[in-house]
Amino acid sequence: MKKTDEFAIKIFKKKKVLEFKELLSALQCGIRTVRRRLKSWRALTSYNQNGRYYTLPEIAQFDEDGLWKFEKKFFSEFGNLRQTVIAAVNHSKSGLNASEISELLELPAHTFLSHFKESLTLRREKVHGLYVYFSQETKIYQKQKLEREKRSHEKISTVLPTDAESVIILVELLKHPQDSLIRLCRRVTR
């Protein structure tokens, strides 16, 4: 390994994340050479901030989702943003909607999900009023779809009162129309 390579790797280990221009300066060579070196080191590119930052695989400390966040610079063991979204959807139990993707990647999904609208790499379906992204692989898709439906039914059943509870609430509301919501809830719970 050349001394300039050793120097660049030392800088990586110290700073953890570098911009391309920092690498140009450290390696003291041309753009193509820096790109070749990054490739030979299997360097990772940030999936946010326009892929402006690089790190080495041995530096990144990925979580169970394959993501590593360092000082507002986000990296994925799957690659760029597109590859990361595809991997996240494929590994999810029940597919992912936009807010779930946003929460996972800590990026506003509306800025990039339009690229997956008619994608051949993911399925996009409306489920209970929200678009959900599912795996393109049939077996994974079927499991995800089933799990999404199951989750949706669980949410509905935990949110809505039973028929008997609804009758009790209605009766109490008719008997005491002036009650506040808190008072009504206390009366019904008794």
XYZ file of C-alpha atoms in Angstrom:
190
model
C 0.000 0.000 0.000
C 1.290 3.452 -0.896
C 2.099 5.980 1.797
C -0.622 8.300 0.475
C -3.161 5.454 0.826
C -2.013 4.767 4.397
C -2.276 8.487 5.135
C -5.812 8.671 3.705
C -6.907 5.617 5.703
C -5.439 7.173 8.880
C -7.506 10.303 8.188
C -10.594 8.123 7.653
C -10.004 6.358 10.980
C -9.579 9.689 12.749
C -12.475 11.607 11.153
C -14.679 8.571 10.279
C -16.287 10.388 7.310
C -14.653 12.406 4.526
C -15.759 14.491 1.576
C -14.342 13.794 -1.872
C -12.316 17.030 -1.885
C -10.657 15.991 1.390
C -9.622 12.727 -0.243
C -8.274 14.558 -3.298
C -6.130 16.630 -1.004
C -4.959 13.695 1.147
C -4.124 11.412 -1.776
C -2.639 14.207 -3.909
C -3.803 12.674 -7.174
C -6.483 13.051 -9.827
C -10.230 12.496 -9.587
C -10.138 9.165 -11.441
C -7.442 7.817 -9.137
C -9.428 8.801 -6.050
C -12.495 7.041 -7.469
C -10.414 3.902 -8.166
C -9.038 3.957 -4.624
C -12.509 4.387 -3.126
C -13.659 1.402 -5.164
C -10.696 -0.741 -4.103
C -11.342 0.158 -0.438
C -15.049 -0.715 -0.958
C -15.855 2.737 0.463
C -19.456 3.555 1.294
C -21.251 6.653 0.037
C -23.734 8.549 2.206
C -27.364 8.048 1.185
C -28.231 11.603 2.189
C -26.598 14.938 1.340
C -26.317 13.921 -2.337
C -23.837 11.120 -1.614
C -21.173 13.704 -0.788
C -19.557 11.753 2.049
C -17.529 8.546 2.198
C -16.521 6.114 4.898
C -14.845 2.733 5.032
C -16.826 -0.464 5.756
C -14.709 -1.236 8.835
C -15.520 2.178 10.328
C -19.303 2.095 9.908
C -21.240 0.624 12.829
C -24.486 -0.539 11.278
C -27.628 -1.102 13.341
C -30.033 -4.034 12.877
C -31.563 -2.231 9.866
C -28.179 -1.952 8.156
C -27.974 1.814 8.744
C -25.278 3.970 10.346
C -25.763 7.624 11.189
C -22.752 9.792 11.970
C -23.125 13.538 12.560
C -26.115 13.896 10.205
C -24.388 11.836 7.522
C -26.267 8.600 6.846
C -24.819 5.387 5.434
C -26.322 2.046 4.498
C -24.691 -1.331 4.095
C -26.968 -1.746 1.047
C -25.543 1.195 -0.921
C -27.166 4.401 -2.149
C -30.619 5.735 -1.267
C -32.425 3.746 -3.956
C -30.760 0.474 -2.938
C -31.421 1.246 0.724
C -35.151 1.847 0.183
C -35.448 -1.388 -1.807
C -33.585 -3.362 0.876
C -35.632 -1.779 3.689
C -38.904 -2.679 1.961
C -37.726 -6.215 1.127
C -36.638 -6.828 4.736
C -39.776 -5.374 6.321
C -42.420 -7.710 7.740
C -45.392 -5.864 6.287
C -44.087 -3.527 3.621
C -43.536 0.155 4.386
C -45.588 3.291 3.825
C -44.067 6.748 3.311
C -44.075 7.753 6.972
C -42.486 4.437 7.992
C -39.752 4.921 5.374
C -39.232 8.523 6.541
C -38.935 7.413 10.146
C -36.507 4.611 9.324
C -34.210 6.626 7.047
C -34.696 9.961 8.860
C -35.381 11.662 5.527
C -38.587 13.171 4.145
C -39.793 10.326 1.921
C -41.860 12.596 -0.326
C -38.602 13.894 -1.812
C -37.594 10.522 -3.284
C -40.537 8.089 -3.264
C -41.887 9.435 -6.543
C -39.026 7.532 -8.214
C -40.636 4.286 -7.037
C -44.135 5.098 -8.316
C -43.874 2.898 -11.371
C -40.757 1.027 -10.357
C -40.121 -2.564 -11.367
C -38.130 -3.125 -8.161
C -41.003 -2.590 -5.697
C -44.773 -2.974 -5.669
C -46.849 0.040 -4.661
C -50.432 -0.498 -3.511
C -53.035 1.522 -1.697
C -53.947 -0.123 1.614
C -56.605 1.567 3.762
C -55.997 4.927 2.091
C -52.173 4.868 2.236
C -49.673 3.786 -0.377
C -47.578 0.901 0.871
C -44.425 -0.360 -0.805
C -44.003 -4.135 -0.938
C -41.332 -6.489 -2.221
C -41.440 -7.423 -5.886
C -40.644 -11.055 -4.984
C -43.950 -12.935 -4.922
C -43.339 -15.022 -1.766
C -42.122 -12.041 0.263
C -44.929 -9.867 -1.111
C -47.602 -12.373 -0.082
C -46.222 -12.590 3.478
C -45.931 -8.798 3.713
C -49.445 -8.229 2.380
C -50.904 -10.760 4.828
C -49.028 -9.176 7.748
C -50.113 -5.655 6.686
C -53.766 -6.746 6.598
C -53.387 -8.429 9.986
C -51.830 -5.279 11.472
C -54.574 -3.112 9.979
C -57.300 -5.293 11.478
C -55.563 -5.293 14.882
C -55.359 -1.488 14.850
C -59.029 -1.163 13.942
C -60.158 -3.628 16.598
C -58.089 -1.956 19.327
C -59.292 1.531 18.453
C -63.028 0.949 18.058
C -65.268 -0.066 20.971
C -67.314 -3.240 20.764
C -71.032 -3.046 19.900
C -71.991 -3.386 23.573
C -69.576 -0.628 24.579
C -70.950 1.592 21.823
C -74.499 1.156 23.149
C -73.348 2.015 26.693
C -71.551 5.138 25.441
C -74.591 6.229 23.422
C -76.975 5.706 26.362
C -74.728 7.712 28.701
C -74.396 10.456 26.105
C -78.196 10.645 25.720
C -78.740 10.699 29.486
C -76.105 13.383 30.098
C -75.654 15.487 26.925
C -74.045 18.350 28.878
C -71.156 16.173 30.153
C -67.653 16.817 28.947
C -65.774 14.050 27.169
C -63.707 13.370 30.304
C -66.812 13.033 32.455
C -68.429 10.766 29.884
C -65.335 8.542 29.822
C -65.314 8.307 33.646
C -69.015 7.441 33.734
C -68.640 4.776 31.027
C -65.574 3.228 32.640
C -67.469 2.729 35.886
